[in-house]
Structures are given as structure tokens and as C-alpha cells.
Coordinates of N, CA and C in Angstrom, one line a residue:
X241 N 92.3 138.5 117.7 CA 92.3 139.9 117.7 C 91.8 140.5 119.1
X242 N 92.0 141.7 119.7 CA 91.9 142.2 121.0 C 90.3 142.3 120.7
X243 N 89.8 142.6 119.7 CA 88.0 143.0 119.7 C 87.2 141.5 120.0
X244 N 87.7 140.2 119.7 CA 87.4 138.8 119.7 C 87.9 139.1 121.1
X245 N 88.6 139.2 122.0 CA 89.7 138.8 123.1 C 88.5 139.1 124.1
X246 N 88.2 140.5 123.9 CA 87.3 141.4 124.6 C 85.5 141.4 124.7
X247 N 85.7 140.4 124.3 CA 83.8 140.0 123.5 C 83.4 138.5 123.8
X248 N 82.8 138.6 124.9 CA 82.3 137.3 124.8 C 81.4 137.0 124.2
X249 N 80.6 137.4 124.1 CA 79.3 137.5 122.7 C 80.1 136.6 121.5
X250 N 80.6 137.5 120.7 CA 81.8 137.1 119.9 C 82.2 135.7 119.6
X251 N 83.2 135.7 121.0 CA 83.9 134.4 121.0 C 82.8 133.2 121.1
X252 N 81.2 133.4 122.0 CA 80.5 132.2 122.1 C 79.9 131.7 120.4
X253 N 80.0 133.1 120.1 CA 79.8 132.6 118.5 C 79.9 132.1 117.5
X254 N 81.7 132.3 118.2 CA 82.5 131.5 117.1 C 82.6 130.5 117.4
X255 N 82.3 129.9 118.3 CA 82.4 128.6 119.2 C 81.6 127.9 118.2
X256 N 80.3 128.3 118.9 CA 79.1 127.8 118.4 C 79.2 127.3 116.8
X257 N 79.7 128.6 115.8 CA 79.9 128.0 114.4 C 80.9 127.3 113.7
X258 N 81.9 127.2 114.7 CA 83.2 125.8 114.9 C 82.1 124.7 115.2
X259 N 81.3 124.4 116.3 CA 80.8 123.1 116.5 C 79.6 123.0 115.5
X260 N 79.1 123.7 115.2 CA 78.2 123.8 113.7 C 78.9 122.8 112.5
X261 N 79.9 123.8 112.2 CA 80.7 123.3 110.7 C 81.1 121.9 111.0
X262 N 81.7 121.5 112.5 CA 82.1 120.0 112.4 C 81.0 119.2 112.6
X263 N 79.5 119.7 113.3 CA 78.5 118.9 113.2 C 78.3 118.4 111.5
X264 N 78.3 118.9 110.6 CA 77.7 119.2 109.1 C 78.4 118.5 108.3
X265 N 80.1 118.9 108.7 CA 81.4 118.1 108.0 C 81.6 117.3 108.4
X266 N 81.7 117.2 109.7 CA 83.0 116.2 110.4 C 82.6 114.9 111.0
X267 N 81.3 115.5 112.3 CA 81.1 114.2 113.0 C 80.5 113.6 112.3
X268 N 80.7 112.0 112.3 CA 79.9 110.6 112.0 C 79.8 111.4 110.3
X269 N 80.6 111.7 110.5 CA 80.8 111.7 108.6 C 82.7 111.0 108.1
X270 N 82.4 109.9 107.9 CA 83.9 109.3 107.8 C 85.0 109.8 106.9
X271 N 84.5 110.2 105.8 CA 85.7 111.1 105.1 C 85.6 112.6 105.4
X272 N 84.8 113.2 105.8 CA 85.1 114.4 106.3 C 84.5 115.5 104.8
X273 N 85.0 116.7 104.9 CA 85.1 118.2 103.9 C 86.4 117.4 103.1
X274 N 86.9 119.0 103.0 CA 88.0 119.7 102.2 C 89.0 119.3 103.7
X275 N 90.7 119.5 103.4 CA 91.8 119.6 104.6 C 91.9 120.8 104.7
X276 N 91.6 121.7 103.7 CA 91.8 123.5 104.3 C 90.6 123.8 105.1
X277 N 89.8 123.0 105.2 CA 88.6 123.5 106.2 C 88.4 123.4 107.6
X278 N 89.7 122.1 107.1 CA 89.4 121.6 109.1 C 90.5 122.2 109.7
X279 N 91.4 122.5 108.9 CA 92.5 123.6 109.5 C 92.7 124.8 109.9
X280 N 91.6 125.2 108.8 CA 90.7 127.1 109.7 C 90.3 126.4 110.6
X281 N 89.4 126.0 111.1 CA 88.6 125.0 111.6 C 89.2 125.6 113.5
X282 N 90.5 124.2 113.1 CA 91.6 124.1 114.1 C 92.3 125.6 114.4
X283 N 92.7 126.3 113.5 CA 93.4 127.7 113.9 C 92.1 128.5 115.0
X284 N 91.0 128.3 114.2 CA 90.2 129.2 115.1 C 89.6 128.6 116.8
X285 N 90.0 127.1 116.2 CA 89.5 126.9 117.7 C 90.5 127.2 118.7
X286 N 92.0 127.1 117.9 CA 92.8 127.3 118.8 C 92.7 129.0 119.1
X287 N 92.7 129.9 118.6 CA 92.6 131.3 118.6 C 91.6 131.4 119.8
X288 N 90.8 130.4 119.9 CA 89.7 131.2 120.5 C 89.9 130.3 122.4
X289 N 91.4 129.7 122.2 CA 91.4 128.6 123.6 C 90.8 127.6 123.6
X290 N 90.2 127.2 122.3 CA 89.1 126.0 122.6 C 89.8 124.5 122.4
X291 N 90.7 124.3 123.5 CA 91.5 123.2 123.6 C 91.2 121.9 122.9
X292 N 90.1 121.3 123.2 CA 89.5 120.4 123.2 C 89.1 120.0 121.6
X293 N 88.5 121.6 121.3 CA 88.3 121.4 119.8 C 88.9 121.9 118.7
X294 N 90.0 122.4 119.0 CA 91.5 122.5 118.8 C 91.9 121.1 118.3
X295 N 92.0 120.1 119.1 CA 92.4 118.9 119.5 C 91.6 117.7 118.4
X296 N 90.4 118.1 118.5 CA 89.8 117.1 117.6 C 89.6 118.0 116.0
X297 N 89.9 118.8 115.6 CA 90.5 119.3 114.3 C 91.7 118.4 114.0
X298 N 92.9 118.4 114.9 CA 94.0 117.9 114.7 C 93.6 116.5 114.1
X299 N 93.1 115.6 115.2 CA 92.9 114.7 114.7 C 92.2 113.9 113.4
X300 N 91.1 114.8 112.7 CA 91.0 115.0 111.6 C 92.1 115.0 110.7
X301 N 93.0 116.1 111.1 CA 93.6 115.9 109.8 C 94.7 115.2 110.2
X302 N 95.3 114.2 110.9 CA 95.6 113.4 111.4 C 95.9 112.2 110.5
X303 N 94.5 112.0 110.5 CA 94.0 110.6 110.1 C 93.1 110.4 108.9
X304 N 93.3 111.6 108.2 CA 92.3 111.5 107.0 C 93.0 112.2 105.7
X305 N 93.9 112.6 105.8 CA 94.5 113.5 105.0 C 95.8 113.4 104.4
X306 N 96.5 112.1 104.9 CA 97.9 111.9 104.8 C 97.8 109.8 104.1
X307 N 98.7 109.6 103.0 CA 98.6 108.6 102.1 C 100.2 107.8 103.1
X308 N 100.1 106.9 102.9 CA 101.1 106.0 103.5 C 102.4 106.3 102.8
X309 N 102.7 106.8 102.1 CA 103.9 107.6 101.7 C 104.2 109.1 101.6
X310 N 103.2 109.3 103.2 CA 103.2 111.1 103.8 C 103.0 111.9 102.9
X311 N 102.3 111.7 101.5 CA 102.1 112.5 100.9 C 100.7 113.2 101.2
X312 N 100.4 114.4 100.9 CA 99.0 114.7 101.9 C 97.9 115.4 100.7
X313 N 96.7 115.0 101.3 CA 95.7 115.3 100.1 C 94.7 116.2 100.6
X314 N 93.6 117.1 99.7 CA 92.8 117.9 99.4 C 91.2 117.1 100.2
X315 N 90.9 116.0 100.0 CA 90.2 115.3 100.2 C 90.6 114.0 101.2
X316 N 89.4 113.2 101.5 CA 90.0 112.1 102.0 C 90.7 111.1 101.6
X317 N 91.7 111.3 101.5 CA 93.3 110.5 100.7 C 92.7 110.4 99.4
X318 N 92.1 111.9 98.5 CA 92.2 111.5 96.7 C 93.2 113.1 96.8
X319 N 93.6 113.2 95.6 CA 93.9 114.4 95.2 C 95.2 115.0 95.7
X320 N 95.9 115.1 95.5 CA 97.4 115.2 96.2 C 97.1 117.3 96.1
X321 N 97.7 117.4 97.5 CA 97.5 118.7 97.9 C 98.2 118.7 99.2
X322 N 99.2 120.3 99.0 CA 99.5 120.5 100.1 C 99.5 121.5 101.2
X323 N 98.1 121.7 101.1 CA 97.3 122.4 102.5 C 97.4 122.2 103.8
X324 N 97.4 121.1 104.2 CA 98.1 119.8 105.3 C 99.3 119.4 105.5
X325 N 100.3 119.9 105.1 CA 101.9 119.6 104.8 C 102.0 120.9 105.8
X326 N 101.7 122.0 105.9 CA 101.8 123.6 106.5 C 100.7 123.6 107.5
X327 N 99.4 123.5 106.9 CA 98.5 123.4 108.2 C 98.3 123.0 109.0
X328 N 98.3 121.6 109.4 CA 98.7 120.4 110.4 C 100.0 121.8 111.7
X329 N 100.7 121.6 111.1 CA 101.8 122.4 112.2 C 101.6 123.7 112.6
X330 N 101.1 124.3 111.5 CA 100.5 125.5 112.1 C 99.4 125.6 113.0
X331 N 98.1 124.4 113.0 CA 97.7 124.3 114.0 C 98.0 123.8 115.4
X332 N 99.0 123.0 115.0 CA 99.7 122.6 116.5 C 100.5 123.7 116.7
X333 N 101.4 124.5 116.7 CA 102.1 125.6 117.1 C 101.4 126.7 117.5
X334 N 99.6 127.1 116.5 CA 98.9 127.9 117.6 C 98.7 127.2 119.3
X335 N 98.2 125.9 118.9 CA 97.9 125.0 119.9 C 98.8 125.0 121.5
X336 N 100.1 125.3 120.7 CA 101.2 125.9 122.1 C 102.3 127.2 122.4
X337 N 101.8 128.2 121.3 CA 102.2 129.3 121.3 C 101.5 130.5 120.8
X338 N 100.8 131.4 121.5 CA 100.1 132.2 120.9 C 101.1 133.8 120.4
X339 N 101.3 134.8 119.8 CA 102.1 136.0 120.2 C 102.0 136.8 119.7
X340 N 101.9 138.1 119.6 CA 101.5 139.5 119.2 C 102.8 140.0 119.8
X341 N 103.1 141.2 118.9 CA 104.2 142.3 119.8 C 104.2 142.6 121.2
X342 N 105.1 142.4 121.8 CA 104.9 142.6 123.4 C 104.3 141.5 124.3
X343 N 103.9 140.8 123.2 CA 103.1 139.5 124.2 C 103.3 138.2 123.9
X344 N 103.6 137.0 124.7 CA 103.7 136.0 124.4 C 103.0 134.7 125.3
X345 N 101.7 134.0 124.8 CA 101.2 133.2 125.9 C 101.5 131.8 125.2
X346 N 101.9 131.1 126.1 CA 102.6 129.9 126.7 C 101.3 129.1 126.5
X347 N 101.0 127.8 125.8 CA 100.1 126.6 126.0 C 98.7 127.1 126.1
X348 N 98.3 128.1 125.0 CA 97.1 128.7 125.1 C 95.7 128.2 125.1
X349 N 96.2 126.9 124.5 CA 95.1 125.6 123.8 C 95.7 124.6 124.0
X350 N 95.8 123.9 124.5 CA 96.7 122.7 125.0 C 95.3 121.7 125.5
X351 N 95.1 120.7 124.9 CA 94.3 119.6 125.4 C 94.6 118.8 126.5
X352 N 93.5 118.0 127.2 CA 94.5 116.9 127.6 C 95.2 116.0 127.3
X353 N 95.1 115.6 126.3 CA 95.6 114.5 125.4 C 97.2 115.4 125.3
X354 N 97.6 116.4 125.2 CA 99.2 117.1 124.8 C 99.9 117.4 126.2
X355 N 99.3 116.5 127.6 CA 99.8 117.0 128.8 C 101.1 117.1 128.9
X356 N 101.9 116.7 127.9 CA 103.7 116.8 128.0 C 104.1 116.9 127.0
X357 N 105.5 117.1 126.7 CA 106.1 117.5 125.1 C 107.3 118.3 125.5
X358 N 107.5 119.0 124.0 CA 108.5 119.7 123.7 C 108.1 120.0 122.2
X359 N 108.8 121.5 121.9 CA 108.7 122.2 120.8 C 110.1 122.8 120.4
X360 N 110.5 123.1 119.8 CA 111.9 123.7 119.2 C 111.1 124.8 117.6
X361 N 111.7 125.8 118.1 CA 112.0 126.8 116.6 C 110.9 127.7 116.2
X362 N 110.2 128.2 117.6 CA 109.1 128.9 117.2 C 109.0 130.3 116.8
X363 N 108.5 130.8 115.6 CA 109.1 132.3 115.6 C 107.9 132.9 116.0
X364 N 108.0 133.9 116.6 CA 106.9 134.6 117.2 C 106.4 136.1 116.7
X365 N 105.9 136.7 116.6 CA 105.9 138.1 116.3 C 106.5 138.9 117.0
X366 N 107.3 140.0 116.5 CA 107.7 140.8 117.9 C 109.7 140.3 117.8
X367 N 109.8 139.8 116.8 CA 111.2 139.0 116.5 C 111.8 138.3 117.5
X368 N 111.0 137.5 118.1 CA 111.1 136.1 119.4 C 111.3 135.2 118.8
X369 N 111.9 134.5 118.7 CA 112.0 133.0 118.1 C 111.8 131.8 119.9
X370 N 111.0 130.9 120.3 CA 111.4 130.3 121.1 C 111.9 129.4 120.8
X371 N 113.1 129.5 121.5 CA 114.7 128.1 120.7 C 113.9 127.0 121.5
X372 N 113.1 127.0 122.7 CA 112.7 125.2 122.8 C 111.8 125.8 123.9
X373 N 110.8 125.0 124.0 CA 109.4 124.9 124.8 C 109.7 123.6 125.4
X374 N 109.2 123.1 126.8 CA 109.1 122.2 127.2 C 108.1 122.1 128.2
X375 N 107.1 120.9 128.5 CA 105.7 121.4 129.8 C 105.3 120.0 130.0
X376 N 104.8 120.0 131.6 CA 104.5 118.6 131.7 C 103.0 119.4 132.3
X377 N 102.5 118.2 133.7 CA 101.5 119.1 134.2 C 102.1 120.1 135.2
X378 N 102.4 120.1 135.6 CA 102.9 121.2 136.8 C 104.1 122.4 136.4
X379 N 105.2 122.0 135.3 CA 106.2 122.9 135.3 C 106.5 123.5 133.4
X380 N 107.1 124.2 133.3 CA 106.8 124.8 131.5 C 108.7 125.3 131.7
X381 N 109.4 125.2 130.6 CA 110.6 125.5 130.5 C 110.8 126.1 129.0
X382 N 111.1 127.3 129.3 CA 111.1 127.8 127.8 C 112.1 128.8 127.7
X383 N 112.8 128.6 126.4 CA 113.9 129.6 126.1 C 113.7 130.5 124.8
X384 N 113.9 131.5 124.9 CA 113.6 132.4 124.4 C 114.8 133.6 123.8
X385 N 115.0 133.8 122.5 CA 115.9 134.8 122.3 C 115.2 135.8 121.5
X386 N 115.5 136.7 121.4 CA 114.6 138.2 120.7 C 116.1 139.0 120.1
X387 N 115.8 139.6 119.0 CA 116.4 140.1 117.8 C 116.9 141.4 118.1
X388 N 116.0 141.7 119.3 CA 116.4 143.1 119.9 C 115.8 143.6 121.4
X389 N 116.7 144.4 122.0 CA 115.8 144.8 123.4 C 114.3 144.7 123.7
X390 N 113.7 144.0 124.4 CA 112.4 144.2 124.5 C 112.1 144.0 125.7
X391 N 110.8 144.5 126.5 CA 109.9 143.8 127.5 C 108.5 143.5 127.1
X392 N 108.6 142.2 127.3 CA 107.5 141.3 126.8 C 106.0 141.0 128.1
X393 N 105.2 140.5 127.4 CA 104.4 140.3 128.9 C 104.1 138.5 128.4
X394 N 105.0 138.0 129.5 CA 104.5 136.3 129.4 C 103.0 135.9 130.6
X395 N 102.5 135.0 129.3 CA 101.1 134.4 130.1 C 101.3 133.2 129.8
X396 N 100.9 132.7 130.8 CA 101.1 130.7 131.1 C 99.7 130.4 131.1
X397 N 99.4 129.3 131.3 CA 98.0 129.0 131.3 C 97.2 129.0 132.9
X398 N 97.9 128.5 133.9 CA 97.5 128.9 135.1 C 98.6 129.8 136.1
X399 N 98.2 129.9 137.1 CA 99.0 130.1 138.1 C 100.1 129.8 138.3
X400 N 101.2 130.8 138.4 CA 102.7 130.7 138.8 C 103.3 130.6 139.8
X401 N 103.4 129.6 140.2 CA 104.2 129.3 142.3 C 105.9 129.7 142.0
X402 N 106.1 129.3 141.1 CA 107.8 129.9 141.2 C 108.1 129.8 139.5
X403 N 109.5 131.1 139.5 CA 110.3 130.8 138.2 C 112.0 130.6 138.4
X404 N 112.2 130.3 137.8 CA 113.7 130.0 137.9 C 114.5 130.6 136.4
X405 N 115.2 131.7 136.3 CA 115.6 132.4 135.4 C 117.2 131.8 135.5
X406 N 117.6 131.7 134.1 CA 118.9 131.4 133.4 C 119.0 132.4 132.0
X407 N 119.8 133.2 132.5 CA 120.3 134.3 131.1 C 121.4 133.9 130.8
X408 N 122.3 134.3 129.8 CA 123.3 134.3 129.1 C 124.3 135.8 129.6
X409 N 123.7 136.4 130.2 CA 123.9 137.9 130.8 C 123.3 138.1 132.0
X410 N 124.5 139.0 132.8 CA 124.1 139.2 134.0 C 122.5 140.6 134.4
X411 N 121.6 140.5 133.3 CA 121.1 142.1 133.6 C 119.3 141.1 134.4
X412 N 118.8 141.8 134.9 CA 117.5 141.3 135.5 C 116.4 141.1 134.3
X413 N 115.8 140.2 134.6 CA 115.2 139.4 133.4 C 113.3 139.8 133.9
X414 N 113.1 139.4 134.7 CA 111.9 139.5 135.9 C 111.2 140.7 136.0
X415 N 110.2 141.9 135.3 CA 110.5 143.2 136.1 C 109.0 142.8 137.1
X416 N 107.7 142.7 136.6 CA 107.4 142.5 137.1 C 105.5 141.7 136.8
X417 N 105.0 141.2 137.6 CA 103.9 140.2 137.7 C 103.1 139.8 138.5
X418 N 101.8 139.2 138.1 CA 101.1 138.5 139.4 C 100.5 137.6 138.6
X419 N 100.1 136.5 139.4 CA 98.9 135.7 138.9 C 99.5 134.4 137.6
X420 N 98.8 134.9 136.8 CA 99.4 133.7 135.8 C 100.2 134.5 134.5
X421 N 100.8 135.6 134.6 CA 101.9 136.7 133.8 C 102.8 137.1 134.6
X422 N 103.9 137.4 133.9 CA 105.4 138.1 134.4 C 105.7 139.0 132.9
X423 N 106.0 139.8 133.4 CA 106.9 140.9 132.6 C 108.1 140.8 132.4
X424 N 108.4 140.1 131.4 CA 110.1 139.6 131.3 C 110.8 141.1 130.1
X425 N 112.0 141.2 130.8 CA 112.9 141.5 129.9 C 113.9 140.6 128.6
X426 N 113.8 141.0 127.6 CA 114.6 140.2 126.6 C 115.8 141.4 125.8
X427 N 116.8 140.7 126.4 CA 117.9 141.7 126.0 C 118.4 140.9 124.4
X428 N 119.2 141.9 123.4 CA 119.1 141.3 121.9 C 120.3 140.3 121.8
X429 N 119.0 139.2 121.2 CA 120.4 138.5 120.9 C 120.9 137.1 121.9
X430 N 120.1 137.5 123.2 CA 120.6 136.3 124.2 C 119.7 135.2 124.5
X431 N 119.7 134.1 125.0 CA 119.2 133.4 125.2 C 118.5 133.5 126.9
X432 N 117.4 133.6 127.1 CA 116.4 133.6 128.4 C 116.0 132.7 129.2
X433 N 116.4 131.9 130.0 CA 115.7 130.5 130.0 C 114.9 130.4 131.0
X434 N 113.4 130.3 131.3 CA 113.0 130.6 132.5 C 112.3 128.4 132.5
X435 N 112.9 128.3 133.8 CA 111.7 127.4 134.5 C 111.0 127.4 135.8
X436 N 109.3 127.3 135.1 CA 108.4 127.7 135.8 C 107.6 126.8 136.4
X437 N 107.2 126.9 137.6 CA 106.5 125.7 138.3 C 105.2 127.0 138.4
X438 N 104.0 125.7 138.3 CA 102.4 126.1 138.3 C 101.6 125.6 139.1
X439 N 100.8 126.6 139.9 CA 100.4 125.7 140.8 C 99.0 125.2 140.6

């Protein structure tokens, strides 16, 4: 939320009570909580950029939560539940797509361990769907179509040395930016393709 965005008080807090709850639950505790706990857990660390502990949520539920015939449980492999079938992905998709109306940030929470990939089919708020994400260390390629006219404001995680735009339509895509945001245009309906080199 912009009041969390705007507050560092706030965010050190919720830090702090993320590494709390996994002190209590999680570490050097072998089976762990509940799988809906460590998935808030993960949403918030991702919400709050905390890559790292973003990343070790994941891996919790990872590896504690899923029975050798992918069926996924409430507990540490007792209890068949599917909290972890939805949350698992939902934490990985905050982990590389954040987005409110008007705004869209690129790899918000991205650990080291996720330094390359690809994503397909993200719907965003704001009726963005990104048809495919792609990012290594240096460059991010992402396509984007929107439901209707818009100008959006894209944020990457660092600094932007160049973009390279591919539309479907000849109208200017670019309006304007500095630093690590561009103000893109999304005309309805088309596909956007920008690739971005970071410096």
C-alpha cells in the first residue's frame, strides 16, 4: 500500500515481524507451521522488496509441503490441502511482478538465486496482462498488452542504459523517464515489446 511504501518505520517493522515469525516457525525447526503461514509470510516479504526473504519462504514451501504425487498439504506432508497449489505461485509472481493501476514494477523481489528466467501470463491490475517476462543480469524483455488505452509508469529494479521498443502499431510508446522508470504508452489491445538493458 502507498502508506507502507511511504514509511519506513512501517516497512522496518514488518521486516522485523517476518524474521520474528520465521525465527519461532521456521528456522532449525524441520517441519515448519501451517503452508498458509509461510505464504503470507512470502507475499509480505515480497510486498515489502525483501528479496532474500521472499526467497527463503519459497523454499519452505518448496520442500515441505508437496507429497511425491504433487499433491500439497496443510502441514508438513500430513493433511491434504490446497493452500500451496495457489500460494506457491502467487508468491513467485509477486516475487517478479508488482502492479497497481497506472503502475507496473518489473522484478521487485528477485533474489539471487532467480538471476534468469522467464514468466508467461501475468495479469496485472489496471487490465495488463504480461504475455511474457524475460531477465538475466544485465537485460529484462517484457511484453505487454492492456485491454484499453493507457499510460503506465514502468519501474525496473535498477538503472536503465537503453530500451529497445517493438509495437504492433506505428504510435510512440516512450513518453517519458529517468533513472530506473519510463512512462510507457499502451494502446488497447496490442502487444508492447520493450527490451531493456540495465546498467
Amino acid at each position: 500500500s502507498p502508506e507502507i511504501s511511504a514509511s519506513p518505520e512501517l516497512q522496518k517493522a514488518f521486516r522485523l515481524s517476518i524474521i520474528d515469525k520465521l525465527n519461532k516457525h521456521w528456522r532449525n525447526n524441520k517441519t515448519g507451521y501451517m503452508s498458509f503461514g509461510i505464504v503470507q509470510l512470502g507475499q509480505a516479504s515480497a510486498s515489502l522488496g525483501e528479496a532474500e526473504l521472499a526467497y527463503e519462504c519459497l523454499r519452505y514451501l518448496l520442500n515441505r509441503f508437496w507429497l511425491n504425487n504433487l499433491a500439497s498439504t496443510h502441514n508438513h506432508r500430513s493433511l491434504f490441502n490446497m493452500d500451496v497449489s495457489g500460494g506457491m505461485p502467487s508468491v513467485i509472481i509477486k516475487m517478479l511482478v508488482y502492479s497497481d493501476p497506472g503502475l507496473i514494477r518489473l522484478l521487485p523481489a528477485l533474489p539471487r538465486e532467480l538471476n534468469r528466467g522467464s514468466i508467461e501470463g501475468v495479469l496485472c491490475r489496471g487490465q495488463i496482462t504480461i504475455e511474457k517476462l524475460s531477465w538475466d543480469n544485465k537485460s529484462i524483455t517484457v511484453l505487454m498488452r492492456s485491454l484499453k488505452d493507457q499510460q503506465i509508469n514502468l519501474e525496473l529494479p535498477s538503472d536503465i542504459r537503453d530500451i529497445n521498443i517493438k509495437a504492433e502499431y506505428g504510435g510512440d510508446v516512450i513518453a517519458t523517464g529517468k533513472n530506473n522508470s519510463r512512462m510507457v504508452q499502451l494502446p488497447a489491445e496490442k502487444i508492447v515489446e520493450l527490451d531493456i538493458l540495465l546498467k
